Amino acid sequence: MLRIPCPWCGERDEIEFRYRGDASRERPAAHAGLAAFNALVYTRDNPCGWHAEWWLHVGGCRQLLKVVRHTLTHEIHWVGAPGEEPPSRPDGPPLPPQAGH
Ligand SMILES: [Zn+2]
């Protein structure tokens, strides 16, 4: 089972959280059109490696968290609030700027 260290509640089991999507995607502008929003909702990457994700702590503080997790090993590198950015990737250069949610 995945254990997620919530910055407000401490480390908790995955069952207390709900996955809320890819934190590296940027929401299109309001006038971007149907195709752009269709791609946002239905087009998915399936990365193998470090990935920035949104997780909602539904069984705890109900805060939205940004989590940098390895999709193969499930290792968690960093957890923060939506406006925060991880300082670096554990195996390489700093992460690119993340989209707001
Ligand atoms: Zn929490």
Coordinates of N, CA and C and ligand atoms in Angstrom, one line a residue:
M1 N 0.8 -1.2 0.0 CA 0.0 0.0 0.0 C 0.9 1.2 0.0
L2 N 0.4 2.2 -0.7 CA 1.1 3.5 -0.8 C 0.9 4.3 0.5
R3 N 2.0 4.9 1.0 CA 1.9 5.7 2.2 C 2.3 7.1 1.8
I4 N 1.4 8.1 2.0 CA 1.6 9.4 1.5 C 1.8 10.3 2.7
P5 N 2.9 11.1 2.8 CA 3.1 12.0 3.9 C 2.4 13.3 3.7
C6 N 1.3 13.5 4.2 CA 0.5 14.7 4.1 C 1.2 15.8 5.0
P7 N 1.5 17.0 4.4 CA 2.2 18.0 5.2 C 1.4 18.5 6.4
W8 N 0.1 18.3 6.4 CA -0.7 18.7 7.6 C -1.0 17.6 8.6
C9 N -1.1 16.4 8.1 CA -1.6 15.3 8.9 C -0.5 14.2 9.3
G10 N 0.6 14.3 8.5 CA 1.6 13.2 8.7 C 1.4 12.1 7.7
E11 N 2.2 11.0 7.8 CA 2.1 9.9 6.9 C 0.8 9.1 7.1
R12 N 0.1 8.9 6.0 CA -1.2 8.2 6.1 C -1.3 7.1 4.9
D13 N -2.2 6.1 5.1 CA -2.4 5.1 4.0 C -3.1 5.7 2.8
E14 N -2.8 5.2 1.7 CA -3.3 5.6 0.4 C -4.9 5.7 0.5
I15 N -5.5 4.8 1.2 CA -6.9 4.7 1.3 C -7.6 6.0 1.7
E16 N -6.9 6.8 2.4 CA -7.4 8.1 2.9 C -7.4 9.2 1.8
F17 N -6.7 8.9 0.7 CA -6.6 9.9 -0.4 C -7.3 9.5 -1.7
R18 N -7.6 10.4 -2.5 CA -8.2 10.2 -3.8 C -7.3 10.8 -4.9
Y19 N -6.9 10.1 -5.9 CA -6.1 10.6 -7.0 C -6.9 11.6 -7.7
R20 N -6.4 12.8 -8.0 CA -7.1 13.8 -8.7 C -6.5 14.2 -10.0
G21 N -5.5 13.5 -10.5 CA -5.0 13.8 -11.9 C -3.6 14.2 -11.9
D22 N -3.2 14.5 -13.2 CA -1.8 14.8 -13.5 C -1.6 16.3 -13.2
A23 N -0.6 16.6 -12.4 CA -0.3 18.0 -11.9 C 0.6 18.7 -12.9
S24 N 1.0 18.0 -14.0 CA 1.9 18.7 -14.9 C 1.1 19.2 -16.1
R25 N -0.2 19.0 -16.2 CA -1.0 19.5 -17.3 C -1.5 20.9 -17.0
E26 N -1.5 21.7 -18.0 CA -2.0 23.0 -17.9 C -3.4 23.2 -18.5
R27 N -4.3 23.8 -17.7 CA -5.7 24.0 -18.2 C -5.7 25.0 -19.3
P28 N -6.4 24.7 -20.4 CA -6.4 25.6 -21.5 C -7.2 26.9 -21.2
A29 N -6.9 28.0 -21.9 CA -7.6 29.2 -21.7 C -9.1 29.0 -22.0
A30 N -10.0 29.9 -21.4 CA -11.4 29.7 -21.5 C -11.9 29.7 -23.0
H31 N -11.2 30.4 -23.9 CA -11.6 30.5 -25.3 C -10.8 29.5 -26.2
A32 N -10.2 28.5 -25.6 CA -9.4 27.6 -26.4 C -10.2 26.7 -27.2
G33 N -11.4 26.5 -26.9 CA -12.3 25.6 -27.8 C -12.5 24.2 -27.2
L34 N -13.4 23.5 -27.8 CA -13.8 22.2 -27.4 C -12.7 21.2 -27.5
A35 N -12.0 21.2 -28.6 CA -10.9 20.3 -28.8 C -9.8 20.3 -27.7
A36 N -9.5 21.5 -27.3 CA -8.5 21.7 -26.2 C -9.0 21.1 -24.9
F37 N -10.3 21.3 -24.6 CA -10.8 20.8 -23.3 C -11.1 19.3 -23.4
N38 N -11.4 18.8 -24.6 CA -11.6 17.4 -24.8 C -10.2 16.7 -24.6
A39 N -9.1 17.3 -25.1 CA -7.8 16.7 -24.9 C -7.4 16.8 -23.5
L40 N -7.7 17.8 -22.7 CA -7.4 17.9 -21.3 C -8.1 16.8 -20.5
V41 N -9.3 16.5 -20.9 CA -10.1 15.5 -20.1 C -9.7 14.1 -20.5
Y42 N -9.6 13.8 -21.8 CA -9.5 12.4 -22.3 C -8.1 12.0 -22.8
T43 N -7.2 12.9 -23.1 CA -5.9 12.5 -23.5 C -5.0 12.3 -22.3
R44 N -4.4 11.1 -22.2 CA -3.6 10.8 -21.0 C -2.2 10.3 -21.5
D45 N -1.2 10.7 -20.7 CA 0.1 10.1 -20.8 C 0.2 9.0 -19.9
N46 N 1.1 8.1 -20.1 CA 1.3 6.9 -19.2 C 2.7 6.9 -18.9
P47 N 3.2 7.8 -18.1 CA 4.7 7.9 -17.9 C 5.2 6.8 -17.0
C48 N 6.4 6.4 -17.3 CA 7.2 5.5 -16.5 C 8.3 6.3 -15.9
G49 N 8.2 6.6 -14.6 CA 9.2 7.4 -14.0 C 8.6 8.4 -13.0
W50 N 9.3 9.5 -12.8 CA 8.8 10.5 -11.8 C 7.6 11.3 -12.5
H51 N 6.6 11.5 -11.7 CA 5.4 12.1 -12.2 C 4.8 13.0 -11.1
A52 N 4.4 14.2 -11.5 CA 3.7 15.2 -10.5 C 2.2 14.9 -10.6
E53 N 1.6 14.7 -9.4 CA 0.2 14.3 -9.4 C -0.6 15.1 -8.3
W54 N -1.9 15.2 -8.5 CA -2.8 15.8 -7.5 C -3.4 14.7 -6.7
W55 N -3.4 14.8 -5.4 CA -4.0 13.9 -4.5 C -4.8 14.7 -3.5
L56 N -6.1 14.3 -3.2 CA -6.9 15.0 -2.3 C -7.0 14.1 -1.0
H57 N -6.8 14.7 0.1 CA -6.8 14.0 1.4 C -8.2 13.9 1.9
V58 N -9.1 13.1 1.3 CA -10.5 13.1 1.7 C -10.7 12.5 3.1
G59 N -9.9 11.6 3.5 CA -10.1 11.0 4.9 C -9.3 11.8 6.0
G60 N -8.9 13.0 5.7 CA -8.1 13.7 6.7 C -8.4 15.2 6.6
C61 N -7.4 16.0 6.2 CA -7.6 17.4 6.2 C -8.4 18.0 5.0
R62 N -8.7 17.2 4.0 CA -9.4 17.5 2.8 C -8.6 18.6 2.0
Q63 N -7.3 18.6 2.2 CA -6.5 19.5 1.4 C -6.0 18.8 0.1
L64 N -5.8 19.6 -1.0 CA -5.3 19.1 -2.2 C -3.8 19.2 -2.1
L65 N -3.1 18.0 -2.5 CA -1.7 17.9 -2.4 C -1.1 17.7 -3.7
K66 N 0.1 18.3 -3.9 CA 0.9 17.9 -5.1 C 1.9 16.9 -4.7
V67 N 2.0 15.8 -5.3 CA 2.9 14.7 -5.0 C 3.7 14.3 -6.2
V68 N 5.0 14.2 -5.9 CA 5.9 13.7 -7.0 C 6.3 12.3 -6.6
R69 N 5.7 11.4 -7.5 CA 5.8 9.9 -7.2 C 6.4 9.2 -8.4
H70 N 7.2 8.2 -8.2 CA 7.7 7.3 -9.2 C 6.6 6.3 -9.6
T71 N 6.2 6.3 -10.8 CA 5.1 5.5 -11.2 C 5.4 4.0 -11.3
L72 N 6.7 3.6 -11.3 CA 7.1 2.2 -11.3 C 7.3 1.7 -9.9
T73 N 8.1 2.5 -9.1 CA 8.4 2.0 -7.7 C 7.5 2.5 -6.7
H74 N 6.7 3.5 -7.0 CA 5.7 4.2 -6.1 C 6.5 5.0 -5.0
E75 N 7.8 5.2 -5.1 CA 8.5 6.0 -4.2 C 8.0 7.5 -4.3
I76 N 7.9 8.1 -3.2 CA 7.4 9.5 -3.1 C 8.6 10.4 -2.8
H77 N 8.9 11.3 -3.7 CA 10.0 12.2 -3.6 C 9.7 13.4 -2.8
W78 N 8.5 14.0 -3.1 CA 8.1 15.3 -2.5 C 6.6 15.4 -2.4
V79 N 6.1 16.1 -1.4 CA 4.7 16.4 -1.2 C 4.6 17.8 -0.8
G80 N 3.7 18.6 -1.4 CA 3.5 20.0 -1.0 C 2.1 20.5 -1.4
A81 N 1.9 21.7 -1.1 CA 0.6 22.4 -1.4 C 0.6 22.7 -2.9
P82 N -0.6 23.0 -3.4 CA -0.8 23.3 -4.8 C 0.1 24.4 -5.3
G83 N 0.4 25.5 -4.6 CA 1.2 26.6 -5.0 C 2.7 26.3 -4.9
E84 N 3.1 25.3 -4.3 CA 4.5 25.0 -4.1 C 5.1 24.2 -5.2
E85 N 6.4 24.2 -5.3 CA 7.1 23.5 -6.4 C 8.2 22.6 -5.7
P86 N 8.4 21.4 -6.2 CA 9.4 20.6 -5.7 C 10.8 21.2 -6.0
P87 N 11.8 21.1 -5.1 CA 13.0 21.8 -5.4 C 13.8 21.2 -6.5
S88 N 13.7 19.9 -6.7 CA 14.4 19.2 -7.8 C 13.8 17.8 -8.0
R89 N 14.2 17.2 -9.1 CA 13.9 15.8 -9.3 C 15.0 15.0 -8.7
P90 N 14.6 13.8 -8.1 CA 15.7 13.1 -7.4 C 16.8 12.5 -8.3
D91 N 16.5 12.4 -9.6 CA 17.5 11.8 -10.5 C 17.9 12.7 -11.6
G92 N 17.7 14.0 -11.5 CA 18.0 14.8 -12.6 C 17.8 16.3 -12.4
P93 N 17.6 17.0 -13.5 CA 17.5 18.5 -13.4 C 16.2 18.8 -12.7
P94 N 16.0 20.1 -12.3 CA 14.8 20.6 -11.7 C 13.6 20.3 -12.5
L95 N 12.5 20.0 -11.9 CA 11.2 19.8 -12.6 C 10.8 21.0 -13.4
P96 N 10.1 20.9 -14.5 CA 9.6 22.1 -15.2 C 8.4 22.6 -14.3
P97 N 8.1 23.9 -14.6 CA 7.0 24.5 -13.8 C 5.7 23.7 -14.0
Q98 N 5.0 23.6 -12.9 CA 3.7 22.8 -12.9 C 2.6 23.8 -13.1
A99 N 1.5 23.2 -13.7 CA 0.3 24.0 -13.9 C -0.5 24.1 -12.6
G100 N -1.2 25.2 -12.4 CA -2.1 25.3 -11.3 C -3.3 24.4 -11.4
H101 N -4.0 24.3 -10.3 CA -5.2 23.4 -10.4 C -6.4 24.1 -9.8
Ligands
ZN1 ZN -4.0 15.8 5.4

